[in-house]
Coordinates of C-alpha atoms in Angstrom, one line a residue:
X163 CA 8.2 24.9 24.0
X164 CA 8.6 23.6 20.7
X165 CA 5.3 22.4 18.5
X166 CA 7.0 20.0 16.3
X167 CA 7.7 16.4 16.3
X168 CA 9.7 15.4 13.7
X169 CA 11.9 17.2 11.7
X170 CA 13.7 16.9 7.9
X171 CA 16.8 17.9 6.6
X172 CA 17.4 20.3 3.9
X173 CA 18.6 17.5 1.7
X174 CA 15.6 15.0 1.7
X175 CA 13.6 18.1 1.4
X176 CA 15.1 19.2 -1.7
X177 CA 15.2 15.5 -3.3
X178 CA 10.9 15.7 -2.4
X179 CA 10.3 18.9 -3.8
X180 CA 13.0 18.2 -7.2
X181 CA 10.8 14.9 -7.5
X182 CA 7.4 17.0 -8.3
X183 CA 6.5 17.7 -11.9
X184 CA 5.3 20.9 -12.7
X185 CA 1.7 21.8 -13.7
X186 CA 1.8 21.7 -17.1
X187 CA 1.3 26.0 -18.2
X188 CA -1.4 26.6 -20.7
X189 CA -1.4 28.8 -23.5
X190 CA -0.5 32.3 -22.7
X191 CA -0.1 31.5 -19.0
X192 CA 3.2 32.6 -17.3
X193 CA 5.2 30.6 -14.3
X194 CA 4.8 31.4 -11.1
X195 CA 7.2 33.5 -9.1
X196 CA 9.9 30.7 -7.4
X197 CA 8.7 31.9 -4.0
X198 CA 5.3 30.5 -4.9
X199 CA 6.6 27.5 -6.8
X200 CA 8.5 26.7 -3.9
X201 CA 5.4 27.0 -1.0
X202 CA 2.9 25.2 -3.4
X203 CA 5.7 22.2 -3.7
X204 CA 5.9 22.4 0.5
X205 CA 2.3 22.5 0.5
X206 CA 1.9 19.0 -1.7
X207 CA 3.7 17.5 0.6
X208 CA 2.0 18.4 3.2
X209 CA -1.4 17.2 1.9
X210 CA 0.3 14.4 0.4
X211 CA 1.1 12.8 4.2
X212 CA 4.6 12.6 2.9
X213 CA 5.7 15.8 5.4
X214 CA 3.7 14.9 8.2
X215 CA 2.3 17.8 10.4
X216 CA 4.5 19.2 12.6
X217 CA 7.6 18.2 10.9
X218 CA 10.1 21.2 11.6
X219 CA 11.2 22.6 8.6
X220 CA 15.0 23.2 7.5
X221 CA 16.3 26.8 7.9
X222 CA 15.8 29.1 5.2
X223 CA 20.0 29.3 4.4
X224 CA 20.1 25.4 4.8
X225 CA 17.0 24.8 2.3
X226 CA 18.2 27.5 -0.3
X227 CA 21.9 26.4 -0.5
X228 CA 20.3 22.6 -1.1
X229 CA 17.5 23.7 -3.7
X230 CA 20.3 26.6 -5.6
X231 CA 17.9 29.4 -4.6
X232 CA 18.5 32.7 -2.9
X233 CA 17.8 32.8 0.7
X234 CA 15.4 35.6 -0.4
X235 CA 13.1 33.0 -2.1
X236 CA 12.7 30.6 0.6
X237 CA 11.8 33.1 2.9
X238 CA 9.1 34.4 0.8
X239 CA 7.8 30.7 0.4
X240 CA 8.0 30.1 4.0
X241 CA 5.9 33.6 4.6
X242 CA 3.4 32.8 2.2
X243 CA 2.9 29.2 3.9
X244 CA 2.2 31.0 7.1
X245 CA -0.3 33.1 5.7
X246 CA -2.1 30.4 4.3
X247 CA -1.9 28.2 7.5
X248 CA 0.5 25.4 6.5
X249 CA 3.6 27.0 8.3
X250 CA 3.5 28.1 12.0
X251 CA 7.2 29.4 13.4
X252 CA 8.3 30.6 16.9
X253 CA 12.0 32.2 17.3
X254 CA 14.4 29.9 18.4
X255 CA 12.2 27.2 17.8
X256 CA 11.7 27.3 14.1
X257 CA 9.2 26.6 12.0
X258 CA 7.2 23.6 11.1
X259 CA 4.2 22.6 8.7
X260 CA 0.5 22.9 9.8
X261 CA -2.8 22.7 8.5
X262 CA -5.7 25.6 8.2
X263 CA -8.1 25.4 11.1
X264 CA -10.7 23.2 9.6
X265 CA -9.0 20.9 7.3
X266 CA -8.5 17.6 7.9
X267 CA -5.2 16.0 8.6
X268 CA -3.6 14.5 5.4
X269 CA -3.3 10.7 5.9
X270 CA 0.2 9.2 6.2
X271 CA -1.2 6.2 5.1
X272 CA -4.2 5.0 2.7
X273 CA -7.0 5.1 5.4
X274 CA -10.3 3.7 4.4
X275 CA -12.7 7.0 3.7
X276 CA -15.4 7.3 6.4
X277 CA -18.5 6.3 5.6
X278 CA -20.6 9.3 6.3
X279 CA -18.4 10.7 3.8
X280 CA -19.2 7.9 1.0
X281 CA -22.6 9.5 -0.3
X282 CA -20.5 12.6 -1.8
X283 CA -17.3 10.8 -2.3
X284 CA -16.8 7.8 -5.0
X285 CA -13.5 6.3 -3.2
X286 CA -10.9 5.0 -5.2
X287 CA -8.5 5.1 -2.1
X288 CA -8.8 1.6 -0.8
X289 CA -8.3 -1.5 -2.9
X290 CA -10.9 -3.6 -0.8
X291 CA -14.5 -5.0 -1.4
X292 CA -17.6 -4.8 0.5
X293 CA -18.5 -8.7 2.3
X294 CA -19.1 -11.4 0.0
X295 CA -22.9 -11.9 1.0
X296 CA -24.4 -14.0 2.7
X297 CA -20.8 -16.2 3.4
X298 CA -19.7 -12.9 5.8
X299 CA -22.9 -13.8 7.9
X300 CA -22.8 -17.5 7.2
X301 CA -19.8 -17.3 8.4
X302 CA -20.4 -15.3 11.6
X303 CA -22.7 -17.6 12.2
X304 CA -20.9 -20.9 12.3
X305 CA -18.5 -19.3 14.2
X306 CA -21.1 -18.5 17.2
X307 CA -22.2 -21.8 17.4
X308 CA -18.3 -23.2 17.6
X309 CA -17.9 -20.8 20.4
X310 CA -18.9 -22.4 23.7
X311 CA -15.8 -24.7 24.1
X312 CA -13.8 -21.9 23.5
X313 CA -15.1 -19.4 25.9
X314 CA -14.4 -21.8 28.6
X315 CA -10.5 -21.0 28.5
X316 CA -8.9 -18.1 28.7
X317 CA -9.2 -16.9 24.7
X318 CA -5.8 -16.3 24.6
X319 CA -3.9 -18.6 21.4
X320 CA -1.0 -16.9 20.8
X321 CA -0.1 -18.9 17.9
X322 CA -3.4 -19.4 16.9
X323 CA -6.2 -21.3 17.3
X324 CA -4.8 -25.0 16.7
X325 CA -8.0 -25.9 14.1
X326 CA -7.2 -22.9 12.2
X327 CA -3.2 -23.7 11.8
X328 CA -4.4 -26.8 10.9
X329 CA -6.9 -25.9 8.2
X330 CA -4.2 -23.2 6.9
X331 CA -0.7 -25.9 7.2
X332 CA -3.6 -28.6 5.2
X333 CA -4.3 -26.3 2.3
X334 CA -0.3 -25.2 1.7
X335 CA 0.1 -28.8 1.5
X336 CA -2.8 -29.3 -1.2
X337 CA -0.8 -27.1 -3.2
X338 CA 2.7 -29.1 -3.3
X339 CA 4.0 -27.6 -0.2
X340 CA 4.1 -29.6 2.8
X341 CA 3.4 -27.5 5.9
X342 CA 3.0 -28.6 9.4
X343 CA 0.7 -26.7 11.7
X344 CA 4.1 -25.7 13.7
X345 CA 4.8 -23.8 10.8
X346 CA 1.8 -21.1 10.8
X347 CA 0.6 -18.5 13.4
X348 CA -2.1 -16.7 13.1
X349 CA -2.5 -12.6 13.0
X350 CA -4.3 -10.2 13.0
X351 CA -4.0 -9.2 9.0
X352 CA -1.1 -9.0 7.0
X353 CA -0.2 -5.7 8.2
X354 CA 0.2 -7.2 11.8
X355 CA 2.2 -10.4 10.6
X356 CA 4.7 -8.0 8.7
X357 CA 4.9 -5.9 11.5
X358 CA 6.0 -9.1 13.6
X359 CA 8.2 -10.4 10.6
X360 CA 10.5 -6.7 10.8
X361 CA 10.6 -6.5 14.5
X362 CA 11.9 -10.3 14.8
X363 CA 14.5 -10.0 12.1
X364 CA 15.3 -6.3 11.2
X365 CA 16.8 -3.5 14.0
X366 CA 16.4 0.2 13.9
X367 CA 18.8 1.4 10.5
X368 CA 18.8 -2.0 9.0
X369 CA 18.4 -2.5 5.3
X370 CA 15.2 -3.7 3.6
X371 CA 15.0 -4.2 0.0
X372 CA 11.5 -3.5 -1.7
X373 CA 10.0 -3.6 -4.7
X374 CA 9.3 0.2 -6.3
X375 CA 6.9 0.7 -6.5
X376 CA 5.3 -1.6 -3.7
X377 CA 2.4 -1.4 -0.9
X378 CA 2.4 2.0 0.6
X379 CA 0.9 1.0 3.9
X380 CA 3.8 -1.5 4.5
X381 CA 6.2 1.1 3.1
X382 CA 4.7 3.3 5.5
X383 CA 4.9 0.8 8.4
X384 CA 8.6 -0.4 7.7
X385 CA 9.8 3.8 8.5
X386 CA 7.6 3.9 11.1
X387 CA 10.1 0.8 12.3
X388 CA 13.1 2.9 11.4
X389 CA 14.5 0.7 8.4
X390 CA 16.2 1.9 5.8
X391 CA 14.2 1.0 2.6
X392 CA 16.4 0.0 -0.8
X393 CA 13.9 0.4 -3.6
X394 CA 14.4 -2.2 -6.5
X395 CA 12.6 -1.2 -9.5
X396 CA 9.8 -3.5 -11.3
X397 CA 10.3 -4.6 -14.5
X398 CA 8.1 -2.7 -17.5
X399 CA 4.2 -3.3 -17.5
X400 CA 3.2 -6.7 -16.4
X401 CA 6.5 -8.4 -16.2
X402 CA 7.3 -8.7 -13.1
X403 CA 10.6 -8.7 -11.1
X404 CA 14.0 -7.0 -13.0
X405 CA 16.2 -10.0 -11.9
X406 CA 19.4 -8.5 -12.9
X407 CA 18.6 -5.3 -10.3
X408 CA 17.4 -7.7 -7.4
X409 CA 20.6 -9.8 -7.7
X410 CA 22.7 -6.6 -7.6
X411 CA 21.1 -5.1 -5.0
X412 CA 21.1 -8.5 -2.8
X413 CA 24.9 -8.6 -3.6
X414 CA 25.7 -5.6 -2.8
X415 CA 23.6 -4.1 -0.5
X416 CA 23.1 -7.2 1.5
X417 CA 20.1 -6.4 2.8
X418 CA 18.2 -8.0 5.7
X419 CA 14.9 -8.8 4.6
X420 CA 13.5 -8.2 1.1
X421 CA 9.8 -7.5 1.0
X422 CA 7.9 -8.6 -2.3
X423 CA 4.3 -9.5 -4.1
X424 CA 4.8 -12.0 -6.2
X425 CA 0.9 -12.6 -7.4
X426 CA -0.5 -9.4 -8.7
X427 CA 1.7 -7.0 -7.2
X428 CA 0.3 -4.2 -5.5
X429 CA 0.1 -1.6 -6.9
X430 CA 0.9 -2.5 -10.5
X431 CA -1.0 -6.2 -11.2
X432 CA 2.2 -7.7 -12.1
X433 CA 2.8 -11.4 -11.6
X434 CA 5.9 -13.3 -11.4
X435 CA 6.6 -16.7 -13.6
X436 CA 8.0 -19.6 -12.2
X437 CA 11.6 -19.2 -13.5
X438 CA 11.7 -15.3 -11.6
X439 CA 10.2 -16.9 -8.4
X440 CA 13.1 -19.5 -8.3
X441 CA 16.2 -17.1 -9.3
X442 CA 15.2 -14.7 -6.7
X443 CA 14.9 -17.7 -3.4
X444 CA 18.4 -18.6 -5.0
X445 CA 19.5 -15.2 -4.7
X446 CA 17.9 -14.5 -1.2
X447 CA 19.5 -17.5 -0.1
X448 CA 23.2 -16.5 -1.6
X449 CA 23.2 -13.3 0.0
X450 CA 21.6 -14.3 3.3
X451 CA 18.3 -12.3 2.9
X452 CA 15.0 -13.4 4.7
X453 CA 12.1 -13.0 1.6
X454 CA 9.0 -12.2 2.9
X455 CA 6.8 -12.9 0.2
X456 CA 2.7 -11.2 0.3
X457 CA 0.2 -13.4 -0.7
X458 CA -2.7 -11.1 0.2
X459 CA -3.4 -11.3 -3.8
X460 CA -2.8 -14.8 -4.9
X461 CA -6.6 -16.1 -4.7
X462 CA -7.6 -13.2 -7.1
X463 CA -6.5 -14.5 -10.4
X464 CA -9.0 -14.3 -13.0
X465 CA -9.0 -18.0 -14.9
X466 CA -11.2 -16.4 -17.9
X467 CA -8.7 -13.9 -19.0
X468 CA -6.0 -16.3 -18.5
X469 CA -6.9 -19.1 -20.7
X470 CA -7.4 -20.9 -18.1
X471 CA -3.8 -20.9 -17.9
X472 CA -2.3 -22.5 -14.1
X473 CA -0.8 -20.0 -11.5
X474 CA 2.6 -20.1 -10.7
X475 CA 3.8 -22.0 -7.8
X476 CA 4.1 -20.1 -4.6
X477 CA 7.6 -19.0 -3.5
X478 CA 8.0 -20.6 -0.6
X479 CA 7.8 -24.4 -3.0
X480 CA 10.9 -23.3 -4.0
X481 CA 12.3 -23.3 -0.6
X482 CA 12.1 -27.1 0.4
X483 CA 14.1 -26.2 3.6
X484 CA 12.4 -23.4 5.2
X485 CA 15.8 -21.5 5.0
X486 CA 14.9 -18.2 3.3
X487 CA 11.2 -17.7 2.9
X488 CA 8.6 -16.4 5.0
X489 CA 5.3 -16.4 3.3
X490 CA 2.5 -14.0 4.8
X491 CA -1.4 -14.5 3.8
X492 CA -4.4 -13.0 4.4
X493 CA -8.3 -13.1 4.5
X494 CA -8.8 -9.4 4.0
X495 CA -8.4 -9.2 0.1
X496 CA -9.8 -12.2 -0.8
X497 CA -13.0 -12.2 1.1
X498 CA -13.1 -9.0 3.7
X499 CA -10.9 -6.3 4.7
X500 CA -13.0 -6.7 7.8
X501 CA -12.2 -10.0 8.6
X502 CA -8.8 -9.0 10.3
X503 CA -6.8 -12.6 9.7
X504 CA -3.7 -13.2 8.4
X505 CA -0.7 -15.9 8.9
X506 CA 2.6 -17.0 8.4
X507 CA 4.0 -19.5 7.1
X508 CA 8.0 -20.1 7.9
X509 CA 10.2 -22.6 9.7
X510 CA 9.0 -23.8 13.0
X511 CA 12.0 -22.2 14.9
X512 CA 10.9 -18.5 13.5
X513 CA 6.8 -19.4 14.3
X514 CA 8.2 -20.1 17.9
X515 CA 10.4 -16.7 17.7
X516 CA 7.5 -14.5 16.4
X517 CA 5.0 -16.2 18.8
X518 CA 7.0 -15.6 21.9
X519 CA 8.2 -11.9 21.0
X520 CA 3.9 -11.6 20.3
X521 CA 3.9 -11.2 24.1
X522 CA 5.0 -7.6 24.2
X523 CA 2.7 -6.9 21.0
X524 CA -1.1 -8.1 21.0
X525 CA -1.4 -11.6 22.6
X526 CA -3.6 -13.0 19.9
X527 CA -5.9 -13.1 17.3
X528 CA -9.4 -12.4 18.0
X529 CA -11.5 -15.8 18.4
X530 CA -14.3 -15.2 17.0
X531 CA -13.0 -14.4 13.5
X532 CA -10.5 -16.9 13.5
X533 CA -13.7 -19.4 14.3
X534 CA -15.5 -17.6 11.4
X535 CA -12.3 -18.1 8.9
X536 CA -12.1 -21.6 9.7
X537 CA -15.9 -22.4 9.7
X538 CA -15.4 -20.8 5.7
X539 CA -12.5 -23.3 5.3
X540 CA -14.0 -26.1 6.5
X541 CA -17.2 -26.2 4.9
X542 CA -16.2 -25.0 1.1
X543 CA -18.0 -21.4 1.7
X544 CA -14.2 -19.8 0.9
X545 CA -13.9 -21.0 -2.3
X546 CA -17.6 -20.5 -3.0
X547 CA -16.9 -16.7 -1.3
X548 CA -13.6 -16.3 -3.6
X549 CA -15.3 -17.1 -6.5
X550 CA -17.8 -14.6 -6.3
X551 CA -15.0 -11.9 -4.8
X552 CA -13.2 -13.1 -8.4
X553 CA -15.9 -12.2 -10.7
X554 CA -16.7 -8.8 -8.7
X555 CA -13.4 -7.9 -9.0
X556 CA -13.1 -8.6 -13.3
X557 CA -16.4 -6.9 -13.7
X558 CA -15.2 -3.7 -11.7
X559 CA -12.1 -4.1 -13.6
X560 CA -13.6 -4.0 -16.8
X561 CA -16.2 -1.6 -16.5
X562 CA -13.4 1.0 -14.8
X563 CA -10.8 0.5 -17.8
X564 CA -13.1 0.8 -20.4
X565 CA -14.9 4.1 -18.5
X566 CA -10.8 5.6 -18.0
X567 CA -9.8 4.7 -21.7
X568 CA -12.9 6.7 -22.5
X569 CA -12.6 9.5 -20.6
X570 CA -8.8 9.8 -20.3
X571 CA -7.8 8.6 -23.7
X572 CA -3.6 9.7 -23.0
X573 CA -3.4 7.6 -19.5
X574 CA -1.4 4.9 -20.0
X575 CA -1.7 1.4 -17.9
X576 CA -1.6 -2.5 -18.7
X577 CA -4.6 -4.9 -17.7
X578 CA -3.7 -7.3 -15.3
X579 CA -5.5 -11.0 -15.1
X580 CA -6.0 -10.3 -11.2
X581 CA -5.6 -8.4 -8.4
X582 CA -7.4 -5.1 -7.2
X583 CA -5.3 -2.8 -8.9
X584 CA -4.4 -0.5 -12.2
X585 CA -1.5 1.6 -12.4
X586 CA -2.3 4.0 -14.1
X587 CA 0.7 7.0 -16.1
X588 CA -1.2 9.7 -15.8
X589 CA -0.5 11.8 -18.9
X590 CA 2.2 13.6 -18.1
X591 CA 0.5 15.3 -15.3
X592 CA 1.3 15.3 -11.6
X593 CA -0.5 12.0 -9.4
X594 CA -0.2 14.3 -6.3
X595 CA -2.3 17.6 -8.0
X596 CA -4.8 15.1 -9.3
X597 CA -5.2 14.1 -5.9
X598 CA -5.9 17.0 -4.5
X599 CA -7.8 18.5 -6.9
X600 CA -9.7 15.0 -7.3
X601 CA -10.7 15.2 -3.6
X602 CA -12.3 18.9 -4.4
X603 CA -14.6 16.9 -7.6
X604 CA -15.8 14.2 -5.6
X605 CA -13.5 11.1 -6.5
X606 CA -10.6 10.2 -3.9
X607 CA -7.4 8.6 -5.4
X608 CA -4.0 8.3 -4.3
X609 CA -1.1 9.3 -6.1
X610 CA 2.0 7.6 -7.1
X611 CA 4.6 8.9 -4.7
X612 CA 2.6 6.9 -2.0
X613 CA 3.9 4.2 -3.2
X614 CA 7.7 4.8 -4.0
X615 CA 10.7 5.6 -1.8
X616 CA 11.9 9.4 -2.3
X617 CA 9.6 10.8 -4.2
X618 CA 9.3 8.2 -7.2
X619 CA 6.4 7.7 -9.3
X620 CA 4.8 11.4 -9.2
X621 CA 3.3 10.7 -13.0
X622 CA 1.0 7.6 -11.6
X623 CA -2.5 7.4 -9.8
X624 CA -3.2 3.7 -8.5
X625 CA -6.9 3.0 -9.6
X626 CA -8.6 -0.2 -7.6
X627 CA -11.3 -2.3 -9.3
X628 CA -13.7 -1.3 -6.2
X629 CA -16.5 0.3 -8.2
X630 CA -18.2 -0.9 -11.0
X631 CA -21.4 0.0 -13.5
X632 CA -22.6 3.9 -13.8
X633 CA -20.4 4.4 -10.5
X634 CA -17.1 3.5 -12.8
X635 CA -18.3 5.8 -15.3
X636 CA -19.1 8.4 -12.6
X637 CA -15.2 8.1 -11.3
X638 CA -13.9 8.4 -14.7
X639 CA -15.4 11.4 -15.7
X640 CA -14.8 13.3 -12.4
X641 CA -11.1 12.1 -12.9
X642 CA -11.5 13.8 -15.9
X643 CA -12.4 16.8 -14.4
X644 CA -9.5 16.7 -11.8
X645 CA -7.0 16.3 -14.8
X646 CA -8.5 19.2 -16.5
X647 CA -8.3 21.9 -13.2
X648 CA -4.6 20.3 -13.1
X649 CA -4.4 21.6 -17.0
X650 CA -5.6 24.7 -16.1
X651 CA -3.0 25.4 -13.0
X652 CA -5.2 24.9 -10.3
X653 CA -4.6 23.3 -7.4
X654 CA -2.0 25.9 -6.0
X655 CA -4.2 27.5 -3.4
X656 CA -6.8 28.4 -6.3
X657 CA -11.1 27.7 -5.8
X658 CA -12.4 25.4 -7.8
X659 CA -15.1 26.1 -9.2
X660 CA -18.6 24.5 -7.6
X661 CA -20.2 23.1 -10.9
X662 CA -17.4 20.6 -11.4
X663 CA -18.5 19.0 -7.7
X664 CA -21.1 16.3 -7.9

């Protein structure tokens, strides 16, 4: 019987491994054999989560005629694979990629580090914050004692608890945008409401367009969902959306659904104007593409480096109807990645749509946090939780930029006034070695390719404003050390040595 469960094709292989840069060779130093080139590209991937364990592999003729190598070559590559662990093949069955006994599986994803592991690790994986004391218990709090009428029912809101639609349809409408309570459901996070969003309005091989880069954990989910992603690339630094490439790709792709962050984007901090958030809804709305639009960020601006300069409108106030945007928000990044509540906003038919298709998914939203969100709604403990979350989040930022412009003078990146994130070009060196070898020095970062389609963005490491103080300093300078080992070629099945781990 067969041990795999996925498979790849020679071609998308190839396009993977031609997207790698390679380790930079230092003076004297001579480049390895292509055998070995090959395996320690196939072995990236690997422990990158973009081949996923037990992927079959493509035969040897298939992978050389698509990478222009002899058949000689892969088959050295694949050998050397097997002796190392990563490869494990059965005649007539193949062969398909494994891990060494003892190693962890790679993460697909960007799971949060375990926290047994945090005393040895500084993690610059997961863009979230610890609780905003004491509101998290404040919170829990007020929600316990709202309880009781509750726990007389059945629990099970499908749509929501009706006080917390209310509070959420009230504050869109503070903003300029009038919103009925018809118009939100409540889930559980954003992930959950963009899983709902794709299964209501996007089949198996249907076309999403998506910023590149963009969120790798929704990139993840929407192949999970068997879409076809159309990456449309940001503009340069901070600006924003490249209108001229979205309205080609709406006109000619005609995709679907378009998936976007239009307040400081994840992962680069980019935030779109006014003038960018209306052409795109008037393009969406020409081609017949449902925007969903992340909001996860907007509540994270920072008013001190901006002048005190206003935030754009949201997207959906440029769609009076209802027509074309769906708008999905979140507790998780502006208070607690623990607090799992999100919601969407749309036209009452689609609330109705995604709430009766929530049957065959998960019911409903636990009570007790939804009580606990709207007990920090109602009372003025979110904005007095945001505010602190706000100035957390500039004095991590802050401290971490100045520590990585010390330390790592060549990395390139542009500030953003909010958010959780830095994009960071790392040098010229590869974002998927200096994970790896990163891991091996004590500081976990993911590299750029999570967060592209195909490969993209191998130069960049996404750096979140999670840490702060001597601890930023402490993730610099072991960053440091990780781009140094890459300097020196290791990272290709080499020890590192034990001083450099803290």
């Amino acid at each position: 019987m067969a041990q795999w469960t996925s498979a790849i094709g020679s071609t998308q292989l190839a396009r993977l491994l031609t997207s790698q840069q390679p380790r930079p060779a230092g003076p004297g130093t001579r480049r390895p054999p292509a055998y070995r080139a090959l395996a320690d590209g196939i072995r990236l991937l690997v422990l990158e989560g973009r081949v996923p364990v037990a992927t079959r592999l493509p035969a040897e003729r298939e992978l050389a005629q698509a990478l222009s190598v002899s058949r000689t070559t892969v088959a050295a590559a694949y050998e050397a694979l097997r002796g190392e662990g990563f490869l494990e093949s059965r005649r007539g069955a193949g062969s398909w990629t494994a891990v060494p006994a003892g190693n962890p599986l790679p993460a697909r994803g960007l799971e949060p580090l375990p926290p047994e592991a945090l005393g040895s690790m500084i993690d610059l994986g997961t863009a979230a914050l610890p609780a905003p004391e004491p509101w998290l218990t404040r919170a829990v709090q007020g929600a316990l004692e709202e309880l009781p009428p509750y726990a007389h029912t059945h629990g099970d809101y499908p749509a929501g608890l009706p006080a917390l639609r209310t509070m959420i349809a009230e504050r869109y409408t503070a903003h300029g945008i009038p919103t009925m309570p018809e118009q939100i459901m409540v889930t559980t996070g954003a992930m959950g409401a963009i899983d709902a969003i794709c299964h209501l309005f996007a089949g198996r091989g249907e076309r999403v367009a998506v910023e590149s880069p963009s969120y790798a954990n929704i990139l993840q989910l929407m192949r999970e969902a068997g879409l076809r992603l159309v990456p449309v690339a940001m503009a340069d630094g901070l600006q924003g959306w490249d209108l001229d490439r979205w309205r080609q790709v709406l006109r000619e792709a005609a995709p679907r659904l378009a998936y976007v962050v239009a307040d400081f984007h994840n992962p680069t901090g980019a935030l779109a104007d006014e003038e960018q958030r209306r052409s795109l809804v008037d393009s969406a709305r020409a081609a017949g593409t449902v925007l969903v639009v992340d909001e996860t960020m907007t509540e994270l601006h920072f008013d001190g480096d901006s002048g005190g300069a206003a935030m754009p409108r949201r997207v959906c106030a440029f769609d009076p109807a209802g027509s074309t945007v769906i708008t999905v928000g979140s507790a998780s990044k502006a208070f607690w990645a623990g607090m799992r509540i999100g919601w969407v906003r749309a036209a009452p038919d689609v609330i109705r749509s995604l709430v009766a298709a929530r049957a065959y998914a998960d019911l409903g939203t636990p009570v007790l946090e939804q009580l606990a969100v709207n007990w920090l709604l109602n009372t003025g403990g979110w904005e007095e939780a945001v505010a602190l979350r706000r100035a957390q989040a500039l004095g991590n930022r802050d401290a971490l930029v100045t520590a990585v412009r010390r330390e790592l003078p060549d990395w390139e990146f542009d500030v953003p006034n909010g958010g959780l994130t830095l994009w960071v070009k790392a040098g010229g060196l590869s974002g998927s070695r200096l994970a790896e070898l990163g891991e091996r020095v004590g500081v976990r970062v993911p590299s750029g390719p999570r967060f592209g389609v195909d490969g993209a963005f191998e130069g960049y490491v996404r750096l979140p404003f999670t840490v702060g103080g001597a601890v930023a300093d402490e993730a610099a300078a072991r960053l440091a050390a990780a781009a140094q080992l890459v300097r020196d070629g290791q990272g290709a099945g080499g020890d590192v040595p034990r001083t450099l781990i803290a």
